[in-house]
GROMACS .gro file of C-alpha atoms in nm:
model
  332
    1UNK     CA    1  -6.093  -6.353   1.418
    2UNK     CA    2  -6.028  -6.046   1.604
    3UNK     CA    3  -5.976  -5.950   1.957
    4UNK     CA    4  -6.248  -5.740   2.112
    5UNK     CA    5  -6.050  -5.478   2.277
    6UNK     CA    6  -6.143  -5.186   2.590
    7UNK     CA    7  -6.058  -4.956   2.311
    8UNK     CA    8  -6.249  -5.053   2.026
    9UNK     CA    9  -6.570  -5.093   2.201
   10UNK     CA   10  -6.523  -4.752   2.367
   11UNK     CA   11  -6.474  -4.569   2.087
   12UNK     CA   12  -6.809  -4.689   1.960
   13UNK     CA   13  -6.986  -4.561   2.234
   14UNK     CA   14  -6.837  -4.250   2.151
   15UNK     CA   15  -6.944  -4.233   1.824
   16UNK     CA   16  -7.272  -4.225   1.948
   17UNK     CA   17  -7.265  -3.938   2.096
   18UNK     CA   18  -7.255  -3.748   1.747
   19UNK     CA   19  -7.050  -3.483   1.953
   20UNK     CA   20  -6.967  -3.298   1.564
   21UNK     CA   21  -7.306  -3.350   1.453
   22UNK     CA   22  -7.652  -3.171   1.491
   23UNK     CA   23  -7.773  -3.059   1.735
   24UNK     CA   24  -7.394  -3.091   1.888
   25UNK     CA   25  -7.056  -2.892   1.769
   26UNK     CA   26  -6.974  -2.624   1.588
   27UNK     CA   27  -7.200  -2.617   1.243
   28UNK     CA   28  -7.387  -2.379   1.057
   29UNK     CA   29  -7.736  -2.423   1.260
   30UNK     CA   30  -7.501  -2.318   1.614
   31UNK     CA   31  -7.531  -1.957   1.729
   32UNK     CA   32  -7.131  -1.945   1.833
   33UNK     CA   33  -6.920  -1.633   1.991
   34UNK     CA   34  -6.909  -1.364   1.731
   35UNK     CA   35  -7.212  -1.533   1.530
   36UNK     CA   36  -7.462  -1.221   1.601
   37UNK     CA   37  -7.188  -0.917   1.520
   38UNK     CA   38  -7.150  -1.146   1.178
   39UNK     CA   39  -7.506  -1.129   1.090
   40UNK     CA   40  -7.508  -0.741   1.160
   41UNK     CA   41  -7.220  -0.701   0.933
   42UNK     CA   42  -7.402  -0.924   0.667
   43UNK     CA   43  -7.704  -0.701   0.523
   44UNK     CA   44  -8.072  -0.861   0.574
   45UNK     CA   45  -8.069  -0.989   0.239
   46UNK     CA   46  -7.736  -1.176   0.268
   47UNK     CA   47  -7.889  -1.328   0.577
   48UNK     CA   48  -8.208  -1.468   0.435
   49UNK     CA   49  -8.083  -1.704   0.229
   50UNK     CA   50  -7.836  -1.810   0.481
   51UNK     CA   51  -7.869  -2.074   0.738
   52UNK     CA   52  -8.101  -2.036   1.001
   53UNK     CA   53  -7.895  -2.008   1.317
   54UNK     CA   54  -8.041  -2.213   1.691
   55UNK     CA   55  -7.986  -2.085   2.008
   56UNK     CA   56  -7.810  -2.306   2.236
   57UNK     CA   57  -8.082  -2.325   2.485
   58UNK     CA   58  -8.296  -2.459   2.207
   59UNK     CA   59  -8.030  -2.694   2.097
   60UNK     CA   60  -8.015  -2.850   2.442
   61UNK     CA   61  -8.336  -2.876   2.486
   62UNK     CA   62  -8.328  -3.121   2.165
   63UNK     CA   63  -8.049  -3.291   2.389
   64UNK     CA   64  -8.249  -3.339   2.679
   65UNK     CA   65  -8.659  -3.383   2.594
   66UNK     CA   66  -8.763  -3.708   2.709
   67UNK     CA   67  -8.915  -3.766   2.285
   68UNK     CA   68  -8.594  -3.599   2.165
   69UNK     CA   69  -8.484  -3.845   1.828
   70UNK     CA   70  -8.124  -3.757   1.967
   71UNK     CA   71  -8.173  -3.938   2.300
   72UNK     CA   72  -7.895  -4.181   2.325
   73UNK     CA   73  -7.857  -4.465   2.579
   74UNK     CA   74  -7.601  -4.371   2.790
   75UNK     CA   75  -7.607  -4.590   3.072
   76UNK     CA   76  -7.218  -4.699   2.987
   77UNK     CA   77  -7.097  -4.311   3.171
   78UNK     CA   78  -7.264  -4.070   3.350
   79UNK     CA   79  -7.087  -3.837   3.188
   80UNK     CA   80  -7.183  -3.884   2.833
   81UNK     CA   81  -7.515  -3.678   2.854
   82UNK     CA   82  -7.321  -3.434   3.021
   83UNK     CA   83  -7.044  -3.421   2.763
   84UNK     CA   84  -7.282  -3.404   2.515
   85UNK     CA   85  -7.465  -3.054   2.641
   86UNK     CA   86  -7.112  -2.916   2.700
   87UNK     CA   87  -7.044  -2.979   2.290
   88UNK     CA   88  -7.336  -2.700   2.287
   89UNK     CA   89  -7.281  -2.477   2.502
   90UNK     CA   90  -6.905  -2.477   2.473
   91UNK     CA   91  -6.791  -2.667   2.175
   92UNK     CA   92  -6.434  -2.499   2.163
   93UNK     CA   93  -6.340  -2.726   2.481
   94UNK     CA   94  -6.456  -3.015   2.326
   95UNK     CA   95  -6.199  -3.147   2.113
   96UNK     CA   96  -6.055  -3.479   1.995
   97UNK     CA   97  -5.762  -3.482   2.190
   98UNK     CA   98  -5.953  -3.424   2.531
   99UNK     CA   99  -6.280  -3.615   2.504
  100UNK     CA  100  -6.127  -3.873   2.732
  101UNK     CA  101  -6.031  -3.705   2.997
  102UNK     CA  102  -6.410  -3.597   3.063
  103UNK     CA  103  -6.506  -3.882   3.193
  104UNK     CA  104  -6.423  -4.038   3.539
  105UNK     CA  105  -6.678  -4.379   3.536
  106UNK     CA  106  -6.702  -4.636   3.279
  107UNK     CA  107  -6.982  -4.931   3.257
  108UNK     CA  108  -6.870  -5.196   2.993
  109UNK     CA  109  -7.069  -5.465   3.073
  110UNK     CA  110  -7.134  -5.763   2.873
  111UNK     CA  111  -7.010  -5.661   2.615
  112UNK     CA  112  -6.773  -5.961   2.514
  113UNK     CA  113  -6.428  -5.761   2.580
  114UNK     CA  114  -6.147  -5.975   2.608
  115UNK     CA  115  -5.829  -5.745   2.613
  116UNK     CA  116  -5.810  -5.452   2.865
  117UNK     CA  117  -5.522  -5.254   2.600
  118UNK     CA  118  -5.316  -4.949   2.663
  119UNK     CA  119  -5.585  -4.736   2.488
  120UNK     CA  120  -5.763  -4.694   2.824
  121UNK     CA  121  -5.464  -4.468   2.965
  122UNK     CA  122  -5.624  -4.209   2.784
  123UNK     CA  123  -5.879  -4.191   3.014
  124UNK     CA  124  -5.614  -4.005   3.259
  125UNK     CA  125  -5.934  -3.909   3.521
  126UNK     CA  126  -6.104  -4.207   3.541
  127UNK     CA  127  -6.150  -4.309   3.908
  128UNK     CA  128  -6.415  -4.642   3.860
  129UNK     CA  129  -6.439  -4.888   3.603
  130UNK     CA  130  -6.693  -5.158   3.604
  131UNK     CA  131  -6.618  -5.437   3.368
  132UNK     CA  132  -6.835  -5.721   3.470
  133UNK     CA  133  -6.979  -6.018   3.259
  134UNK     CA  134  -6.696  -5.969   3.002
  135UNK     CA  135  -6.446  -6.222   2.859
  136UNK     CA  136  -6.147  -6.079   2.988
  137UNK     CA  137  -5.857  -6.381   3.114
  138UNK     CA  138  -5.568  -6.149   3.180
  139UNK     CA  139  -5.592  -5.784   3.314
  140UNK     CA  140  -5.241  -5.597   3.258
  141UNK     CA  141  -5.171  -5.342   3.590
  142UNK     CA  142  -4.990  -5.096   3.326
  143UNK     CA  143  -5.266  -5.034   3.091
  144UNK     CA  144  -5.480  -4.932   3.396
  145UNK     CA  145  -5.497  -4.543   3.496
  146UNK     CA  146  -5.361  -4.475   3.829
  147UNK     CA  147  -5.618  -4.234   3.902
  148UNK     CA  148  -5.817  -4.541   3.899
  149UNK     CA  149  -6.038  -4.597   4.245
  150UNK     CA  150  -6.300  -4.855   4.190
  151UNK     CA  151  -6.221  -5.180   3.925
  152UNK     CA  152  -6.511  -5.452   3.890
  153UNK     CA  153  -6.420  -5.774   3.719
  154UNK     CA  154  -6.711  -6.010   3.822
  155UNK     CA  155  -6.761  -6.273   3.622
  156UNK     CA  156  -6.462  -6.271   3.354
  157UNK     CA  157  -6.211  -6.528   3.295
  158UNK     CA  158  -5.954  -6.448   3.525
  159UNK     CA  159  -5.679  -6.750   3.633
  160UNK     CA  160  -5.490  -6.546   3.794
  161UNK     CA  161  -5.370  -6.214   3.949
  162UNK     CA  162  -4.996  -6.204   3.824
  163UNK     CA  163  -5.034  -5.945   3.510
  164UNK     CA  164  -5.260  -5.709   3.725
  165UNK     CA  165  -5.002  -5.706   4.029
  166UNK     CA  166  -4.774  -5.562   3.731
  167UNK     CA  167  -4.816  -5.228   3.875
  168UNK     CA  168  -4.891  -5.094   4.210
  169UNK     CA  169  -5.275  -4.863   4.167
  170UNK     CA  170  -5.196  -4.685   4.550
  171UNK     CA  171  -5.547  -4.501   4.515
  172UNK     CA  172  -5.717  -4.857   4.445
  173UNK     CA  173  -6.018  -4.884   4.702
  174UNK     CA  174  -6.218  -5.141   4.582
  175UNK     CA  175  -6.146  -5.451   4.400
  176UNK     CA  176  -6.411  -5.708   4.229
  177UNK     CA  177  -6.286  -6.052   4.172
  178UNK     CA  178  -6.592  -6.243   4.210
  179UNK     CA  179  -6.681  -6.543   3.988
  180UNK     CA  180  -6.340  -6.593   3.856
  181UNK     CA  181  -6.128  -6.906   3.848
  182UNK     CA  182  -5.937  -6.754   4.124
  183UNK     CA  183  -5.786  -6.938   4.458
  184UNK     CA  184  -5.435  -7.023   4.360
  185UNK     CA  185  -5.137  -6.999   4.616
  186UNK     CA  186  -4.997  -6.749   4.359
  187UNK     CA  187  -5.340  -6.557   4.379
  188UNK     CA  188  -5.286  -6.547   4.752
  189UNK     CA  189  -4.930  -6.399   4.726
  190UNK     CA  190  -5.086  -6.137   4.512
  191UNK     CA  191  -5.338  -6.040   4.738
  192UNK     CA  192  -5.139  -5.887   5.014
  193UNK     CA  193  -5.097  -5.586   5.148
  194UNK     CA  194  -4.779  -5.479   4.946
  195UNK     CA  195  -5.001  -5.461   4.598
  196UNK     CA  196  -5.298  -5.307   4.776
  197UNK     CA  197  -5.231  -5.064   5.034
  198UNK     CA  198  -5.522  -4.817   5.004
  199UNK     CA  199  -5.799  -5.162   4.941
  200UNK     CA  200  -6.106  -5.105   5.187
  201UNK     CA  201  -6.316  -5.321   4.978
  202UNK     CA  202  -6.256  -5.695   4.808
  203UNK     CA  203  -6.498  -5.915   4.659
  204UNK     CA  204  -6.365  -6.282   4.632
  205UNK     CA  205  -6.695  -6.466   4.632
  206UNK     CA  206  -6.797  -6.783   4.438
  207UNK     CA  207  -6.411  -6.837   4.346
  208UNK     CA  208  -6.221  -7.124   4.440
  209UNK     CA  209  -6.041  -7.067   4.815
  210UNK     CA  210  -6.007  -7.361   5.005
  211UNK     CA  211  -5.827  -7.299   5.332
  212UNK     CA  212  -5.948  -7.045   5.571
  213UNK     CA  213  -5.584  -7.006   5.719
  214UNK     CA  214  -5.374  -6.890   5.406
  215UNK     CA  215  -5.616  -6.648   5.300
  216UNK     CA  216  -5.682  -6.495   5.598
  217UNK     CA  217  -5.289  -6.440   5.650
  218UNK     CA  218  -5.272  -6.274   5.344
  219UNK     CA  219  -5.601  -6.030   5.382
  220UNK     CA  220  -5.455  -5.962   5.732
  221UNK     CA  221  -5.183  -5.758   5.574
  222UNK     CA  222  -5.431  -5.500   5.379
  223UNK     CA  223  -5.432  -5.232   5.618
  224UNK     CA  224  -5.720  -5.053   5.486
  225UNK     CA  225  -5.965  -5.353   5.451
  226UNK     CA  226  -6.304  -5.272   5.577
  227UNK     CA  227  -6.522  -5.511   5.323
  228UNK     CA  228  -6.482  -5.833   5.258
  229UNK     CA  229  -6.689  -6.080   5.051
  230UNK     CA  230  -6.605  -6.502   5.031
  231UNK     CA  231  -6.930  -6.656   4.974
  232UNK     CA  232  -6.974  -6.900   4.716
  233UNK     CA  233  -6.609  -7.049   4.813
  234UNK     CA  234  -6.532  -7.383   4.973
  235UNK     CA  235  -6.425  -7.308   5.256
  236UNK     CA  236  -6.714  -7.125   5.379
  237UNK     CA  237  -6.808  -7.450   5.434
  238UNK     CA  238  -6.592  -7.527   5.704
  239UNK     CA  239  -6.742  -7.526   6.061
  240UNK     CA  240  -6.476  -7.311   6.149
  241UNK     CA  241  -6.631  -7.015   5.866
  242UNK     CA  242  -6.708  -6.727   5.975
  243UNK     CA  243  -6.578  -6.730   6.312
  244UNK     CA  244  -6.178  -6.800   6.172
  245UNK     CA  245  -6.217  -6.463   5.954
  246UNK     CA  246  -6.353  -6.244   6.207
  247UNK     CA  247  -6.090  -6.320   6.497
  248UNK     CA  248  -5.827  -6.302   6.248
  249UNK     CA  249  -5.930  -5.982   6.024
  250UNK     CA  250  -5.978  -5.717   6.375
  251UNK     CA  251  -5.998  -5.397   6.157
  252UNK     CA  252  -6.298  -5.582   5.988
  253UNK     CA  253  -6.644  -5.417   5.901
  254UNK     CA  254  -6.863  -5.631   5.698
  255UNK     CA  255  -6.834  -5.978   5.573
  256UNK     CA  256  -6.989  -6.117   5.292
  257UNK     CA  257  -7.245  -5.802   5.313
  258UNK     CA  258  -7.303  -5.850   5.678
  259UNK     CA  259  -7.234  -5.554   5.932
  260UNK     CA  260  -7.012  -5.719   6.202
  261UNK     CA  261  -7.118  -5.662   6.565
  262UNK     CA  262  -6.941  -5.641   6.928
  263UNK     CA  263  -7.142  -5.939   6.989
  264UNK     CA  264  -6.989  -6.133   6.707
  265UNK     CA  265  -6.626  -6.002   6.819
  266UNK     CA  266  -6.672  -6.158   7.129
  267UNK     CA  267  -6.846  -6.511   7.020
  268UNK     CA  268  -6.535  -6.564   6.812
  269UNK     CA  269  -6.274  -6.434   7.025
  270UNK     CA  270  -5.953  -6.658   7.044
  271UNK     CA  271  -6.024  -6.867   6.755
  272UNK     CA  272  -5.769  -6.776   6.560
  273UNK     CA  273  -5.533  -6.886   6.839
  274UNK     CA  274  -5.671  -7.264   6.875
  275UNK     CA  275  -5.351  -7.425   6.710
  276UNK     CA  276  -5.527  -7.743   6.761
  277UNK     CA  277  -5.847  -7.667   6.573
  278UNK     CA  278  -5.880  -7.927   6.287
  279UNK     CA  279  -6.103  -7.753   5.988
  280UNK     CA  280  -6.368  -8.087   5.953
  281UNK     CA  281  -6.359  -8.133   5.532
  282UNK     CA  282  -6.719  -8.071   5.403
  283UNK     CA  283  -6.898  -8.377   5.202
  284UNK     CA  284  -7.213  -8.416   5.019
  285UNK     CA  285  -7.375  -8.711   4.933
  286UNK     CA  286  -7.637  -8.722   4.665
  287UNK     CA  287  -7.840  -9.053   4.630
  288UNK     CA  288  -8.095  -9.129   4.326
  289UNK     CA  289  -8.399  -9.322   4.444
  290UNK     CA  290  -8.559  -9.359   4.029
  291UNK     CA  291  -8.435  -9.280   3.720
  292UNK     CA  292  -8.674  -9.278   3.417
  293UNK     CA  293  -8.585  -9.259   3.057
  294UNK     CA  294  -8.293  -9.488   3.053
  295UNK     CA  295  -8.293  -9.789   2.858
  296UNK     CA  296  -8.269 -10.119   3.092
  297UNK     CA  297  -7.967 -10.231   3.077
  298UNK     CA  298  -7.911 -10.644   2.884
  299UNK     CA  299  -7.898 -10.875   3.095
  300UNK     CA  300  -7.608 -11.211   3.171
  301UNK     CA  301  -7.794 -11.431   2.910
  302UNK     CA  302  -7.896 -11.164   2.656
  303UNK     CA  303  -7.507 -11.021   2.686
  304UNK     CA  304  -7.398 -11.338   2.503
  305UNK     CA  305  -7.565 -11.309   2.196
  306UNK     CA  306  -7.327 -11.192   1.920
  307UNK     CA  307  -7.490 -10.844   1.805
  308UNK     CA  308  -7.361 -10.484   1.786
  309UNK     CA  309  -7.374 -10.356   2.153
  310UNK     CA  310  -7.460 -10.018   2.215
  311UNK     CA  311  -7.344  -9.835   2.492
  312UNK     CA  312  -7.468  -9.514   2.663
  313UNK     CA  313  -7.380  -9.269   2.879
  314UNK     CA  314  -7.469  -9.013   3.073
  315UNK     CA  315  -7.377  -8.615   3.225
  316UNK     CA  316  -7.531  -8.563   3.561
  317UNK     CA  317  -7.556  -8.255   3.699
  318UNK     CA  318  -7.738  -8.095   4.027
  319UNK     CA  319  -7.825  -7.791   4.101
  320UNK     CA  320  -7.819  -7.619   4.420
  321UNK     CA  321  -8.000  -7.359   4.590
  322UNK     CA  322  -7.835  -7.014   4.515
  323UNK     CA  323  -7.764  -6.764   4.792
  324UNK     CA  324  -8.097  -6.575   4.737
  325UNK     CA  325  -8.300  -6.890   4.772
  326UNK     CA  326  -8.101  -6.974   5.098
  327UNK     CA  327  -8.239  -6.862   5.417
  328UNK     CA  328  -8.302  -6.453   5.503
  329UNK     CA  329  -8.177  -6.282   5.742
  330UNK     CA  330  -7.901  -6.516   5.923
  331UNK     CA  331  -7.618  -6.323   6.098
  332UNK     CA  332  -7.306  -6.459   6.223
   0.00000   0.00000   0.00000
């Protein structure tokens, strides 16, 4: 079975873009420098039963009407379309060997990749790369462009951040972890300011941090950290949440989405230095009044009789309110 790789499913997307074929490149229907001295140096009759030639306005104008049959869903880079009009208008810089380096943000999203491979280092501009809802488990720091400013991993298969510490990205700004089995003391290590030093935003929500303390030791070393996002964890359900993270992270902005005020500075002043504070564990109890469905159970006389017993069992799960059914508009 093979490995759906970065670099497989990007070089389908640009294989879409038809950049060699009409209305795009350099063909016979493309009105290219020298094209018009040609045709004068070719008698009329030579001419009419050549190709017709298209001027380029025309051509991108195919390119760009909203009922154009070469319309191409390009949501994956903003660049595309704009690649795609430069194989018109100047098809001599569009070539092979530099397609990559046109484009500076990629969107591969759900699209079942599982191995980030060295292919991407072709992309030698790219400054954001969004790879949410993928199947990813390992992402390798070296096969990652250091021009490289914005990396989304939400929702991939990540265990842990080892591979991706592999090498330092210095112009890194933001950082997407959430919904990944992340919360390790390893992960922690790995999250300091000595891998990140340019970070000014982190998402860590709905992963699996338990104590406030550890973490916020290790976030307190990213000098740069403005953003910060931990919902969804366990320990935001400590009593002590948020008030531990603001005393302790001062060059703070906005947690979990919220804009952090004066007001809030002062409310949780000097919590961080409460040695004695005991973070109360969090419980919930879940009690079933009826349950339907389920065959009743023999009984001490019936049990006795010698006859095949089945047995059954169950799965129980419950589900809980997500964070846009919980309550709007509660600061901190």
């Amino acid at each position: 079975m093979s490995v759906h790789t970065l670099s497989s499913v990007l070089e389908k997307h640009l294989q879409t873009l038809c950049l060699r074929d009409f209305p795009c490149g350099r063909g016979s229907w493309s009105k290219t420098e020298g094209s018009e001295h040609e045709e004068r140096r070719r008698g009329q009759k030579d001419r009419a039963h050549g190709p017709d030639k298209v001027d380029q306005g025309a051509l991108v104008e195919l390119l760009t009407c909203p009922r154009s049959p070469w319309q191409h869903e390009c949501s994956w880079s903003p660049q595309a379309p704009a690649l795609r009009e430069l194989s018109v208008t100047s098809p001599k810089s569009v070539r092979g060997n530099t397609v990559s380096t046109y484009f500076t943000i990629l969107r591969i999203v759900d699209q079942d990749v599982e191995v980030i491979d060295d292919g991407l280092l072709k992309f030698s501009n790219l400054k954001e790369l969004f790879l949410s809802a993928n199947k990813i488990s390992q992402v390798h720091g070296g096969h990652l462009p250091c021009s490289l400013r914005v990396l989304e991993l939400h929702a991939n298969q990540l265990s842990n951040l080892k591979s991706l510490c592999h090498q330092h990205l210095a112009q890194l700004q933001h950082l997407g972890l959430g919904s990944n089995c992340l919360g390790s003391r390893d992960d922690l290590q790995n999250l300091t300011g000595t891998h990140w030093p340019g970070l000014v935003s982190l998402d860590l929500s709905w992963g699996d941090f338990q104590d406030q303390r550890p973490l916020v030791k290790a976030l307190a070393t990213l000098p740069c950290l403005r953003s910060l996002f931990l919902e969804g964890n366990p320990m935001t359900l400590a009593p002590s949440y948020p008030g531990l993270v603001i005393d302790s992270l001062q060059r703070l902005w906005y947690l979990d989405a919220v804009r952090l005020t004066p007001q809030d500075r002062h409310r949780f002043r000097g919590l961080v230095k409460m040695s004695e504070l005991m973070v109360i564990p969090a419980a919930a109890t879940v009690s079933v009044n009826r349950v339907r469905g389920i065959p009743k159970p023999p009984s001490e006389e019936e049990s006795v009789i010698e006859s095949p017993i089945v047995e059954y069992s169950y799965f129980v799960t419950y589900e809980f309110l997500a964070c846009g059914q919980a309550e709007k508009g509660q600061r901190y």
